[in-house]
Amino acid sequence: MSEIYKNEQYSIQERVCDLLSRMTIEEKVGQLMQLPAHFGGFTDKLEEWHVGSYLHCTGDDATTLQQRAANTRLGIPLIFGIDAIHGHCFDNHATVFPTQLSASSSWDKDLMYRMARVTAKETRATGQHWTFSPVLCVARDARWGRINETYGEDPWLIGEMAAETIKGYQGDGPNREDSILACAKHYVAYGETLGGRDSYECDTSRRKLLSLFMPPFEKAVKEANVASLMTGYHAIDGVPCTVDKWLLTDVAKTDWGLDGFIVTDWENVRSLHTKQYVCENEKEACYRSLLAGNDMIMSTPEFYPLTIELINEGRIDISVVDTAVERILTKKFELGLFDDMRFFTAEKSSVMGIKPHLDVSLEASLKSMVLLKNNGLLPVDSADIKKILVVGPNAHDVIAQLGDWSFGSMQAGATNDTYHRDQTTTVFQALQKASQVHGFELEFIKGSDCVDENFDEISQIEQALPGVDLVVACVGDTLSQNGEFHDRADLNLSGKQQAMLEAVKASGSPLVVALIASKPLSIPWIAENADALVCGFNPGPYGGEAFKQVLFGEHNPSGKLTVSFPVHVGQLPVYYNKYVGWHAQSSGQLNGEERYIDMPKDPLFSFGEGLSYSQYVYSTIRTSRQTIEPNQDISVSMNVTNTSQVDGTEIVQVYLRDLYSSYTTPVKKLCGFARVDIKAGETRAVDITIPFEELALIDSSLNKVVEAGDFHIMVGSSSKDCDLTVLTINLTKDCVVMKSN
Ligand code: NOJ
């Protein structure tokens, strides 16, 4: 074989170098192009534009296109990207998982890894190589439509979950037929756009970016070697992320050493001209995007002719394009696409939606259940029940249960939804099965719709209520109320849901509320009036089964919130890791009256909160030392006793606060946690190490420094002060952790 790039004996670097030397300008620019394949898309341009990548290519189209690419002059394989966000949901036979927000309530890193492994295997089995996941945006404003896609509001926890997810997608290394590329998105601070409006301006500083929004991405690059980053739509302090060289090149590539590539989000380049008005024409947009450090351009078709013009005019040096092509080709080689892994050959049905994969989805649904209130009603003994009335729009709605980026949202044109419907058990269906086993009567009345204000079956509910032992109300939101283009100004229950709950309450029947929603809604009435509240967000196909298991005590809930619930939309923002205003202090104490005059200061439910059927007692909490030297990690240890009669799992949390520093810092930030299984009556010793670097802040020169002085270490079961024990440690000397370039 004469061509080095076709010969597996050579290193990837040698093969890339050889291939690059054979490519024309047109072929090189084509490699940077990612075009949509769905709904007809741009598949006809494959040969003419030497297209390097397609997104949203479902069904058998991937094989056909890959075959066409193999027949081109150099035979460079295509790389297919898809939004396999919570499972490879756009495939008719893949395993669907709870959404990222829902699954994050498990605080289970190993589960994140295994969910991603399943997704990687199934995605690869359909000839796709790259998922646009995970989302590393920080959830800061519940009005934002994409809260469901996040791991919640804590940057550190997001980084921990994301790193495991990325490792799961990418597998043990290159050249494996069951690995795909991950894409950490949306780089960066996309969840911080003003008013929770999707893709709006974000007003933050580089210091805040480095303190709050970039750390998860840094972890994704440095610890998990993520293969790609996706730039956000929005602008930060007036500069669209797509043209921010500091973000893309100086930090991600140079400082962090990203060896993968950067892809823009959908039409980001064109939008610099058509929507953000920072470039007078599309050619300027292509020019600025390339120089900023983007490697692959998603869905701006004009990038192809315009970039060729820019190169031929001498405005763009071909070396800029070469560097981007090199990054992309390297990943194609690593995926084995030039060799015998160009086509997936194994039997699809031996991989897709198989029992072991579905079992992981069930586990995720169970671990994602968060018990937010229980006045003693739960768990219910089925022997005491003669009749259950199930009400609410989400009691029997597959699409509301699965959430965005599933087949229901149709972004990738998935066609046949039968399998996903069959795979899904709604709350009503799960209780129906239980009624047959336990012999209680079950009635279902929808009562209200999430969006149709005119849908009203409250009188039917009122008629059915006498003689009912328990009402299970499944409320929340539905697909048209979340996702891109669906930000909400109102976080109250929509439709007639509130009136429906009030009618149930008036009857005096015990009321359990199951919240199936894409985000934290403002539900103070439920918090006060329901006997029990279980939150699952979009809990996946097994969400109904999981609720049923919690209801009857077949599963002891262990999930904890990763996002705070507002009392009212006007209370936003309400994240736990807030900064203190000085009017927030009374008599020198923090946590004074920091609030709007007409609103409580605390969220309805806080980050880290979640009950269990077990009770846990923390004792002998201590740090390894009270005085630390620079670069010394801190070890925190404690005993946790399960004082109840039931086995359970506690999520132990450790927070820290820098007491006095040159800059304001959050009142607390998570810096460690452990999921601990504790049998009834058992005491477990728990050790958590806080890396020294976690004490750092970003100074005005953008250096990462730890300032000498006292720090509080707070240990307990949630982020709420009343759940935490405070210890003090002291650092003797200032220390620079990382100098900015
Ligand atoms: C736009 C979304 O913002 C992004 O998350 C997604 O991956 C791309 N479109 C591709 O579908």
GROMACS .gro file of C-alpha atoms and ligand atoms in nm, residues 34 55-56 82-83 85 90 132-133 135 146 149 183 185-186 190 198 230-231 233 264-266 298 405 411 484, ligand 1:
model
   38
   34GLN     CA    1  -2.069   2.015   0.924
   55LEU     CA    2  -2.530   1.596   1.186
   56HIS     CA    3  -2.865   1.437   1.257
   82ILE     CA    4  -2.601   1.363   1.681
   83ASP     CA    5  -2.775   1.490   1.992
   85ILE     CA    6  -2.841   1.375   2.499
   90PHE     CA    7  -3.347   0.973   1.802
  132PHE     CA    8  -2.328   1.669   2.132
  133SER     CA    9  -2.327   1.592   2.502
  135VAL     CA   10  -2.419   2.003   2.866
  146ARG     CA   11  -3.289   2.444   2.873
  149GLU     CA   12  -3.034   1.971   2.989
  183CYS     CA   13  -1.879   1.732   2.310
  185LYS     CA   14  -2.122   2.244   2.545
  186HIS     CA   15  -2.220   2.524   2.534
  190TYR     CA   16  -2.488   3.003   2.812
  198ASP     CA   17  -3.213   3.163   2.549
  230MET     CA   18  -1.922   2.350   2.123
  231THR     CA   19  -1.939   2.728   2.134
  233TYR     CA   20  -2.484   3.108   2.059
  264THR     CA   21  -1.973   2.600   1.655
  265ASP     CA   22  -2.335   2.564   1.749
  266TRP     CA   23  -2.602   2.572   1.478
  298MET     CA   24  -2.203   2.363   1.210
  405TRP     CA   25  -3.433   1.569   2.302
  411GLN     CA   26  -3.520   1.763   1.633
  484GLU     CA   27  -3.486   2.591   2.292
  742NOJ     C1   28  -2.848   2.365   1.874
  742NOJ     C2   29  -2.831   2.337   2.019
  742NOJ     O1   30  -2.806   2.456   2.088
  742NOJ     C3   31  -2.719   2.238   2.048
  742NOJ     O2   32  -2.725   2.204   2.184
  742NOJ     C4   33  -2.730   2.118   1.959
  742NOJ     O3   34  -2.630   2.025   1.989
  742NOJ     C5   35  -2.721   2.163   1.815
  742NOJ     N1   36  -2.828   2.256   1.785
  742NOJ     C6   37  -2.731   2.047   1.718
  742NOJ     O4   38  -2.858   1.995   1.722
   0.00000   0.00000   0.00000
